[in-house]
Coordinates of C-alpha atoms and ligand atoms in Angstrom, one line a residue:
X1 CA 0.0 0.0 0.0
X2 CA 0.7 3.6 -0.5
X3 CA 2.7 5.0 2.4
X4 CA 0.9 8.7 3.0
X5 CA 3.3 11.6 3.5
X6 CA 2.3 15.1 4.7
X7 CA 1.4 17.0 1.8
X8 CA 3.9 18.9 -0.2
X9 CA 4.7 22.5 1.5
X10 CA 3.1 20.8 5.0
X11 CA 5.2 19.3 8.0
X12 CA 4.1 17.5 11.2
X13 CA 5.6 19.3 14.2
X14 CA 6.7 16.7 16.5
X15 CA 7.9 16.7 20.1
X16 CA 10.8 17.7 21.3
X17 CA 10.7 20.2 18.8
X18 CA 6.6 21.7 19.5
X19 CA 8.2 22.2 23.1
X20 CA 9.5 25.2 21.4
X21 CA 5.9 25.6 19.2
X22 CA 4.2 25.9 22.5
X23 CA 6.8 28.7 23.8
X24 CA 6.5 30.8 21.3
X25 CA 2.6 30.7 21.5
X26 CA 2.7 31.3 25.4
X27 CA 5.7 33.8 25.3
X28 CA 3.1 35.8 22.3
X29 CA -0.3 35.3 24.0
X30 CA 1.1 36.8 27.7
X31 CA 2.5 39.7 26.3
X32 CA -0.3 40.6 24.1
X33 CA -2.9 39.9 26.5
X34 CA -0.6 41.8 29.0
X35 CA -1.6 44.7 26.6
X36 CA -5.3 44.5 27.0
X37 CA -5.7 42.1 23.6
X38 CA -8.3 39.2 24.1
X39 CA -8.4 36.0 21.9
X40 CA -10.7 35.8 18.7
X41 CA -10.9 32.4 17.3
X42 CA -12.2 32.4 13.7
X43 CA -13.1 29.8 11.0
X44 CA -10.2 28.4 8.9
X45 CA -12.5 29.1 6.0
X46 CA -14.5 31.9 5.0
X47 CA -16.4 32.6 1.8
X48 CA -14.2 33.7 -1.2
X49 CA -15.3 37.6 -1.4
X50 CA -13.8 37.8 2.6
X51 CA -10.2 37.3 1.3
X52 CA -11.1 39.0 -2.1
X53 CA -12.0 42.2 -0.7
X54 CA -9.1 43.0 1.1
X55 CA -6.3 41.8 -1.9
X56 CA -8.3 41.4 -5.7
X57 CA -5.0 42.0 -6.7
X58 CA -1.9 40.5 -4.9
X59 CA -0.8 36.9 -5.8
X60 CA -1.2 36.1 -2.5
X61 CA -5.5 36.4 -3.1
X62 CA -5.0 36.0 -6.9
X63 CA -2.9 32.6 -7.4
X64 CA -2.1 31.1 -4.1
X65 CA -5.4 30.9 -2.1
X66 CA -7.1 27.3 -1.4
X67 CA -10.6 28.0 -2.7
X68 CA -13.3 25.4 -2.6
X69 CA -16.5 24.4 -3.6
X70 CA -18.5 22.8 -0.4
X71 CA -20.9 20.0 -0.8
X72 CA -23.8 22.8 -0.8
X73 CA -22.5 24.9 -3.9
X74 CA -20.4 27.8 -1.6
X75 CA -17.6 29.1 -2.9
X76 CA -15.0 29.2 0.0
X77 CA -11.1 29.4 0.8
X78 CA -9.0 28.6 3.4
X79 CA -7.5 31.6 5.5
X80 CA -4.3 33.0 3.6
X81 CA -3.8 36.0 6.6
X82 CA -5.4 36.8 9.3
X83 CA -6.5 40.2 9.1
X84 CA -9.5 39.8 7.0
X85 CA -11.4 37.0 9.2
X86 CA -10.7 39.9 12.4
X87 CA -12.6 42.5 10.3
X88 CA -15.4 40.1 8.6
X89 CA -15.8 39.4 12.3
X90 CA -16.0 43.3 13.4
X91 CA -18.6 43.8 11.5
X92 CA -20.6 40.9 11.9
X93 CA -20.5 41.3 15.5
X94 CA -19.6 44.8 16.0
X95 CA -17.9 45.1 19.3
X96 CA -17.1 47.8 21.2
X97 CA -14.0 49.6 19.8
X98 CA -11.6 49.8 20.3
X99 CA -11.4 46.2 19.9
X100 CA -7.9 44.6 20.6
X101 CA -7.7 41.2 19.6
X102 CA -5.2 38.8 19.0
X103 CA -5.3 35.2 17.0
X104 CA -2.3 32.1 16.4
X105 CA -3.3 30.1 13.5
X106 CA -2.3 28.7 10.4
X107 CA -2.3 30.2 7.1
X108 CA -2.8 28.6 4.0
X109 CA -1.1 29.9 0.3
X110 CA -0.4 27.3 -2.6
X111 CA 3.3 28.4 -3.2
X112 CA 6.0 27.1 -4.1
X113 CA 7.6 25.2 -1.2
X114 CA 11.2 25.4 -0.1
X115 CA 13.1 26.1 3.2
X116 CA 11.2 28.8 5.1
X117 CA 8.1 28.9 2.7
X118 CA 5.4 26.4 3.1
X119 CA 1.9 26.0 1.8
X120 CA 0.6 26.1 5.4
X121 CA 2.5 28.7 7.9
X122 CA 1.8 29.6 11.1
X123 CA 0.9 33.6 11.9
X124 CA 0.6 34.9 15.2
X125 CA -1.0 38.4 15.2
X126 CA -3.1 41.1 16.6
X127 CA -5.3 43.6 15.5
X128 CA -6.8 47.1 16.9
X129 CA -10.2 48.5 15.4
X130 CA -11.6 51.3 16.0
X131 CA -9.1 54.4 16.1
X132 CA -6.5 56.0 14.2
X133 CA -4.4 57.2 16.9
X134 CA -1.1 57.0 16.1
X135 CA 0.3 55.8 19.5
X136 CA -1.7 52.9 18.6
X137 CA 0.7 52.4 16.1
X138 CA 3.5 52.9 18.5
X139 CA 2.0 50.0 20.4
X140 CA 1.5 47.5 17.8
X141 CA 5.1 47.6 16.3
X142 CA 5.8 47.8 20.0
X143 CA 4.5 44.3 20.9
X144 CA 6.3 42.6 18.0
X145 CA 9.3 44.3 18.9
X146 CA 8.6 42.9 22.6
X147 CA 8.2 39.6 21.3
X148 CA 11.2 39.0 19.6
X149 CA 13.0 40.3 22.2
X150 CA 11.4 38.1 24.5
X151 CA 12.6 34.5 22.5
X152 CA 16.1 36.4 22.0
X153 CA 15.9 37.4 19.1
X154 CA 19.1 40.2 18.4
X155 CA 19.4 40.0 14.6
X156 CA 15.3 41.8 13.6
X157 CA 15.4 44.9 12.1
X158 CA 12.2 47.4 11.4
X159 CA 11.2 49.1 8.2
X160 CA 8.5 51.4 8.6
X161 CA 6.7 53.9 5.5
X162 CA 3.4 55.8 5.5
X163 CA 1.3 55.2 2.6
X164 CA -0.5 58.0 3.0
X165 CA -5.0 58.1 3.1
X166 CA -7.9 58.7 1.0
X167 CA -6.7 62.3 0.5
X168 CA -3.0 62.0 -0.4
X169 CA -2.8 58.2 -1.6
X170 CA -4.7 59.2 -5.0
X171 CA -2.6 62.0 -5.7
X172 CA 0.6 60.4 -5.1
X173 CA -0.8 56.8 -7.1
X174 CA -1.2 59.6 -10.3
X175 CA 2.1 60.5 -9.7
X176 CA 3.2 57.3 -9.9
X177 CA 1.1 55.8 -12.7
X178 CA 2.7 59.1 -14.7
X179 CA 6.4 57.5 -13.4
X180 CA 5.7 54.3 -14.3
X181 CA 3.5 55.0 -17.9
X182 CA 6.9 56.4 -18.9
X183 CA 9.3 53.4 -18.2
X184 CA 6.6 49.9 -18.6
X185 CA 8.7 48.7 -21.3
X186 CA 11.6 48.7 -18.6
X187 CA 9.1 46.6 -16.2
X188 CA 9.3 43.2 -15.7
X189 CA 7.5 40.4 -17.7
X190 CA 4.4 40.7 -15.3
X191 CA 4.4 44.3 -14.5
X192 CA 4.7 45.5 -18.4
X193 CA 0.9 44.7 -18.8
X194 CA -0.6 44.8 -15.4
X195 CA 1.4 47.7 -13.7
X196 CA -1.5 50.0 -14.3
X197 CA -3.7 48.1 -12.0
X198 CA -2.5 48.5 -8.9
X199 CA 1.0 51.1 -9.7
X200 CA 2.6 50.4 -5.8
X201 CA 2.5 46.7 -6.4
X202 CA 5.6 47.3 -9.0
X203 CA 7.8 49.3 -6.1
X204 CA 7.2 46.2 -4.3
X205 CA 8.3 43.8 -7.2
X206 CA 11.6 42.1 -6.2
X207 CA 12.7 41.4 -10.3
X208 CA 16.0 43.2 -11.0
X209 CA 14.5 45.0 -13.7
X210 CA 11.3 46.6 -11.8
X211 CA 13.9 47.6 -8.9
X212 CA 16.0 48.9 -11.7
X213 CA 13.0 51.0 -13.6
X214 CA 11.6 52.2 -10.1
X215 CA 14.7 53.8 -8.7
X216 CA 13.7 57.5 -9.1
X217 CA 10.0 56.6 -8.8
X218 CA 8.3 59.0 -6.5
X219 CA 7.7 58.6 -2.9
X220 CA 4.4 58.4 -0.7
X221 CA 6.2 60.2 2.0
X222 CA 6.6 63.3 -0.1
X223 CA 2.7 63.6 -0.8
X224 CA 1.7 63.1 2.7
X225 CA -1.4 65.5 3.3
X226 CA -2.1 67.4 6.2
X227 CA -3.4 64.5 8.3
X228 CA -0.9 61.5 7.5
X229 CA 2.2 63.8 7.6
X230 CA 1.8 64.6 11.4
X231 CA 0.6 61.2 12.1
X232 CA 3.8 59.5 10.9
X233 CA 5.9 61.8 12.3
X234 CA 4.2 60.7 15.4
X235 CA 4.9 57.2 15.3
X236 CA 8.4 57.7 14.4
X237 CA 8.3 60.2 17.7
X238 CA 7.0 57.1 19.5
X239 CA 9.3 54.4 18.3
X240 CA 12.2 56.6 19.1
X241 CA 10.8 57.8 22.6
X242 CA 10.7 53.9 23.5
X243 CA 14.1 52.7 22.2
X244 CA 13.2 50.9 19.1
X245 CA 15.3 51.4 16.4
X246 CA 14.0 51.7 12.6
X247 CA 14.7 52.5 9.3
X248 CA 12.5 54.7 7.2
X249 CA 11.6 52.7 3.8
X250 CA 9.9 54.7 0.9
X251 CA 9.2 51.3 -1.1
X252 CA 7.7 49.7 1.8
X253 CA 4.4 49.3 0.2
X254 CA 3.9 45.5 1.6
X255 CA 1.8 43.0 -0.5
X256 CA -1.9 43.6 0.1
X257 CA -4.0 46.4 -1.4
X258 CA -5.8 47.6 2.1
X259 CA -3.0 49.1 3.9
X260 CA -3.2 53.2 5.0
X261 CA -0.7 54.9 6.5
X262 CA 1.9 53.3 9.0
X263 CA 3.4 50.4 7.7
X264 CA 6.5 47.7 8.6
X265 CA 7.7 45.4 8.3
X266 CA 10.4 43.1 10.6
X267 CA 12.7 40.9 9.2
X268 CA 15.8 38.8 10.3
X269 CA 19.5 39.2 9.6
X270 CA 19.9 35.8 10.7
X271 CA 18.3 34.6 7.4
X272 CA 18.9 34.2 3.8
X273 CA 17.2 37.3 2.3
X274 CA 14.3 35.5 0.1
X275 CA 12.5 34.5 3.1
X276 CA 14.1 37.0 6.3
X277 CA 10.8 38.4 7.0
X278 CA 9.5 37.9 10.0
X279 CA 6.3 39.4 9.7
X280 CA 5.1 42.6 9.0
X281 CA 1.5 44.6 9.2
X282 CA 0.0 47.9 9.2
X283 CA -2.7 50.5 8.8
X284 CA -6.0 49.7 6.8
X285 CA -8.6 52.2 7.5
X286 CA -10.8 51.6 4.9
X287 CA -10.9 48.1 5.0
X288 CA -13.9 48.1 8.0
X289 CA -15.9 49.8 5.1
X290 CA -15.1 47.8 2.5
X291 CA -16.0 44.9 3.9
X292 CA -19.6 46.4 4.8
X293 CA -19.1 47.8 8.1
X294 CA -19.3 52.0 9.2
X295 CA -15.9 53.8 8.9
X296 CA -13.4 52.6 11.4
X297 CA -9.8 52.7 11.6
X298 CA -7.7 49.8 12.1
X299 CA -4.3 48.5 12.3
X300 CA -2.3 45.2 13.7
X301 CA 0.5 42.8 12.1
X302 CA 0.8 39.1 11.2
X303 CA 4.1 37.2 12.3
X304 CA 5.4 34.1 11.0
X305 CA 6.0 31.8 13.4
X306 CA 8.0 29.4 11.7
X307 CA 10.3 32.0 10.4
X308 CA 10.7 33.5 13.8
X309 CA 11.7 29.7 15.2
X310 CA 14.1 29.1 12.1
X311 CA 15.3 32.3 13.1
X312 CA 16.0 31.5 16.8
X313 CA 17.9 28.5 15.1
X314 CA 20.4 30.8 12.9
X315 CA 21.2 33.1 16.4
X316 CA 21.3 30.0 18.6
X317 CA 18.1 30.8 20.7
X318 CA 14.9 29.1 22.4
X319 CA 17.0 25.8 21.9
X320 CA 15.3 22.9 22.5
X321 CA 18.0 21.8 25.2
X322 CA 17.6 24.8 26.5
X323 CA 14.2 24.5 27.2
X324 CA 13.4 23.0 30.7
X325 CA 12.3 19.3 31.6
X326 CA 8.4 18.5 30.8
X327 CA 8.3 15.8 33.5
X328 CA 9.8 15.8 37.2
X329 CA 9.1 12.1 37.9
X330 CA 9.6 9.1 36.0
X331 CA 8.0 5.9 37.9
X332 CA 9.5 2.8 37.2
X333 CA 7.7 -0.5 38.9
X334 CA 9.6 -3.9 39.1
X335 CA 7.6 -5.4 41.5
X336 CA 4.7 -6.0 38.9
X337 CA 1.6 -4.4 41.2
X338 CA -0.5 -1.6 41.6
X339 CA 2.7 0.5 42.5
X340 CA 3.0 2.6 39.4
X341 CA -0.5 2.8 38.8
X342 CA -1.5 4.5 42.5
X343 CA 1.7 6.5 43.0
X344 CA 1.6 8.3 39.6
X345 CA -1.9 9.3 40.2
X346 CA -1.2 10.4 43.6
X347 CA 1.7 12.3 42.4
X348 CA -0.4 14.1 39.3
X349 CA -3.1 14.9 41.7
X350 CA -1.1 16.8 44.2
X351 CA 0.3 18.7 41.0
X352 CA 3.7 16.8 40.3
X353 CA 4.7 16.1 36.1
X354 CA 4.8 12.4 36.1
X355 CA 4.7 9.9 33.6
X356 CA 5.5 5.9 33.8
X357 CA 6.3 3.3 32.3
X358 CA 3.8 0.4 31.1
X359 CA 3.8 -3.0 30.1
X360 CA 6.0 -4.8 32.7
X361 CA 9.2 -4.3 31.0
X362 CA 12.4 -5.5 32.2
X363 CA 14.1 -3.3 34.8
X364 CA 16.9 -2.6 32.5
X365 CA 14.4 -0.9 29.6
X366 CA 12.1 0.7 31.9
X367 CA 15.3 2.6 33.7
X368 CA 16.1 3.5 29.9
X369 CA 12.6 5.2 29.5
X370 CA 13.5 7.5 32.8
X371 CA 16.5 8.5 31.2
X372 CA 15.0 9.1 28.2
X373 CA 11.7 10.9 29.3
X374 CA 14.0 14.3 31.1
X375 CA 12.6 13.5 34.2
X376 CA 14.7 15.0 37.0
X377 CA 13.9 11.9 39.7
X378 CA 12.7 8.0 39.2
X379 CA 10.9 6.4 41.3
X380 CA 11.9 2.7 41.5
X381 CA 9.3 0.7 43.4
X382 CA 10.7 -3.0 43.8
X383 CA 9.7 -5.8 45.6
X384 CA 11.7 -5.3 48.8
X385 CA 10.2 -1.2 48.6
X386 CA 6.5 -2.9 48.5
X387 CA 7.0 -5.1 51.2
X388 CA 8.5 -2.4 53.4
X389 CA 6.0 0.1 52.3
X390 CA 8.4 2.5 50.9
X391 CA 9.8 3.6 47.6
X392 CA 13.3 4.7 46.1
X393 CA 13.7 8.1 44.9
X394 CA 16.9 8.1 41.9
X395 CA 18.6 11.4 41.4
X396 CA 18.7 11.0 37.1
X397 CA 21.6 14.0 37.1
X398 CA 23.7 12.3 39.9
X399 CA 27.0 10.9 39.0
X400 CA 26.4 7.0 38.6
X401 CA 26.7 5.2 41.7
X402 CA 25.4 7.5 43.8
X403 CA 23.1 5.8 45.9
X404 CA 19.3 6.0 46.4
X405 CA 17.3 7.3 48.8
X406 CA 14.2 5.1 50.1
X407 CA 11.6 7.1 51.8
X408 CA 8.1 6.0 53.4
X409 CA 5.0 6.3 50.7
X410 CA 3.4 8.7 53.2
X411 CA 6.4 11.1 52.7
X412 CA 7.1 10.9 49.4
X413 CA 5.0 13.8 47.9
X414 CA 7.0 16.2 50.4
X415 CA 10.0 14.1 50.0
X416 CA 10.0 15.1 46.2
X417 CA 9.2 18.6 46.7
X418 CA 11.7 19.0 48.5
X419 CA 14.2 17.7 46.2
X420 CA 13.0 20.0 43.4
X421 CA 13.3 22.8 45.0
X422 CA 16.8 22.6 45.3
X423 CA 16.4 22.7 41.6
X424 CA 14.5 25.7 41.2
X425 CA 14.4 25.6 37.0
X426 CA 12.1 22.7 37.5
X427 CA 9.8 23.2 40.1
X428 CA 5.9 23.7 39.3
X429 CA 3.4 22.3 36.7
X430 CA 4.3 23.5 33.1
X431 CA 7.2 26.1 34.9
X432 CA 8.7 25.8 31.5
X433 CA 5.8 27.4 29.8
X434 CA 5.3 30.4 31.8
X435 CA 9.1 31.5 32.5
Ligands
AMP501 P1 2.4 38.4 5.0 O1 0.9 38.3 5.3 O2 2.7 37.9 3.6 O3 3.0 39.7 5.3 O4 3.1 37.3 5.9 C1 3.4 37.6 7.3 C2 4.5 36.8 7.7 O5 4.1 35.4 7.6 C3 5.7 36.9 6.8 O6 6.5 37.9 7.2 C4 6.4 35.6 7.0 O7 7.2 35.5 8.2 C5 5.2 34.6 7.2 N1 4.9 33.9 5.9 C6 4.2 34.3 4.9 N2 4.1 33.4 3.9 C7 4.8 32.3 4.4 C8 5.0 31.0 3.9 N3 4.5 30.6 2.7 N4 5.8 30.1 4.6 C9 6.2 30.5 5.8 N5 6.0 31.7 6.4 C10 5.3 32.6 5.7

């Protein structure tokens, strides 16, 4: 038969290394939700039009979206971002704003897979709706600066642009679309016949000949209006008031059609520079509209987690054997009773990580599965320990030979407590999750 793989662009995330999976998500919901953002879970799948309206014309909408027909005739797709589902949300359910949320969940594009790039990713984001101030903006970029920090993350730089409103944005696209009328034979393949449709999609175009074509092309920042102008200068005021460093990029125009204003974008030095971003987001303050809802403002970012773990790889960070234990007892039972079976629930119910061994294997093999498991102390309950009523407590990180402490059953719990204490990393249920 067959032997089934994960699909192409997919990958199971196994333990040890989803230890790290499940660091990153607590170490990204604590400090969010520190910040006064609450947890919207939405469905993988929406109807088409969701992810249409916010990017008709990116690639990412246009060519790489899972779409579906359901048994009952719906056109649907699976969730290439997360933005869109936050605001199809906001305006079916129209919460009080401003509405700080936050979401971790996969993402789905049909590109083509290599290292760093996969057909389902992983984004951890938030989102504000509901006003335009700008030390909201401050804030978001502030988070994700927060949270690379917080895996150690040194290597992340910021980019940030403003790409201007309703006001400016037309009068600067004209300018453009003049630019670019002039030079489309210089464009690349695609952009020769389809710059026109959306003219800041080409200053985003990585080809050497676009880059090349757009070098002198006009810049947002010098048609700010009135409004956008002071706004980003305020956000730069704010990122420099709280110590985060940036770099000011006119061709940050990032790739989906609904952004206003403030963008960035965050990527790794770490990585190889086709796939060093680490995530990126900014303002869309039309999208609440265009999606059916009244005029709101809104902002937040998306960040890839896998990138930010194979980034934590290239700087030697959030290693896995760095991580602490998962378990602080290991029972072992040679004497073949109910030994293993009451003691580990006794010690899960008064709040200790234990785990066991089944099947009345050898002594030899179950000593093996202690070692293995990371377990700071076995228990070895043997027939001599049953008959005396007492068990032995083995230090795993003790030089070999050390001998083993037998304590009653009655003191064990405290017995054990007191032993981990002395090891403070390890102490506490899931300690590992909340440092
Ligand atoms: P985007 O919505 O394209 O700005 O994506 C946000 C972040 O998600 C990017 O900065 C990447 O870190 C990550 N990302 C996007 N697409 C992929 C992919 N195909 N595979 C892995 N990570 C991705």
């Amino acid at each position: 038969m067959a032997e089934f793989r994960t699909p192409i662009g997919t990958r199971d995330i196994l333990p040890p290394e989803s230890a790290r999976w499940e660091l990153l998500l607590a170490r990204f919901a604590r400090i969010v939700e520190a910040a006064g953002y609450g947890l919207v879970i939405s469905p993988m799948f929406e109807d088409v039009e969701v992810f249409q309206r916010v990017g008709e014309s990116t690639d990412v909408v246009r060519k790489e979206m899972y779409q579906f027909t359901d048994k009952g005739g719906r056109e649907l797709a699976l969730r290439p971002e997360g933005t869109a589902s936050i605001v199809r949300a906001f305006v079916q359910h129209r919460p009080p704003t401003p509405w700080k949320t936050w979401y971790a969940a996969p993402s789905f594009r049909y590109e083509r897979a290599q290292a760093g790039r996969y057909r389902q990713h992983h984004q951890g984001g938030i989102e504000v709706l509901g006003t335009d101030d700008p030390d909201v903006d401050v804030e978001v970029i502030a988070l994700a600066w927060e949270f690379f920090a917080s895996v150690g993350l040194r290597l992340v730089t910021l980019k940030v642009n403003s790409l201007g409103d309703a006001t400016c944005r037309p009068v600067y696209r004209e300018a453009l679309r003049a630019f670019l009328e002039a030079r489309q034979d210089q464009l690349c393949d695609e952009h020769r016949t389809r710059w026109e449709e959306n003219p800041l999609r080409v200053l985003d175009c990585k080809k050497p000949e676009c880059v090349a074509a757009t070098a002198d092309a006009p810049h947002q920042l010098d048609f700010l209006c009135d409004a956008c102008a002071p706004h980003f200068a305020r956000v730069k005021d704010g990122l420099a008031a709280l110590g985060i460093p940036y770099v000011v990029d006119a061709r940050l125009v990032r790739g989906l059609d609904y952004y206003t204003r403030t963008t960035f974008e965050f990527a790794s030095r770490a990585l190889e520079s086709a796939q060093n971003a680490l995530g990126g987001g900014g303002r869309y303050d039309g999208l609440v509209e265009e999606m059916g809802g009244p005029p709101t403002p809104g902002i937040g970012f998306g960040i890839g987690l896998d990138r930010t773990l194979l980034a934590c790889n290239d700087e030697g960070v959030m290693r896995i054997e760095d991580l602490s234990p998962r378990l602080d007892v290991f029972v072992v039972d040679f004497a073949g009773g109910d030994g293993a079976r009451d003691i580990t629930f006794r010690l899960r119910s008064a709040g200790l990580r234990a785990d066991r061994a089944f099947g009345g294997r050898s002594p030899k093999s179950q000593l093996k599965s202690a070692d293995r498991s990371g377990a700071r102390l076995a228990l070895i309950i043997g027939p001599d320990e049953v008959a005396a009523g007492q068990v032995a407590i083995k230090d795993l990180r003790a030089e070999p030979g050390t001998p083993q402490h037998v304590v009653a059953r009655d003191a064990l719990i405290d017995e054990i407590r007191r032993r981990l204490v002395s090891d403070a990393s390890t102490v506490g249920p899931v300690s590992n999750l909340e440092s």
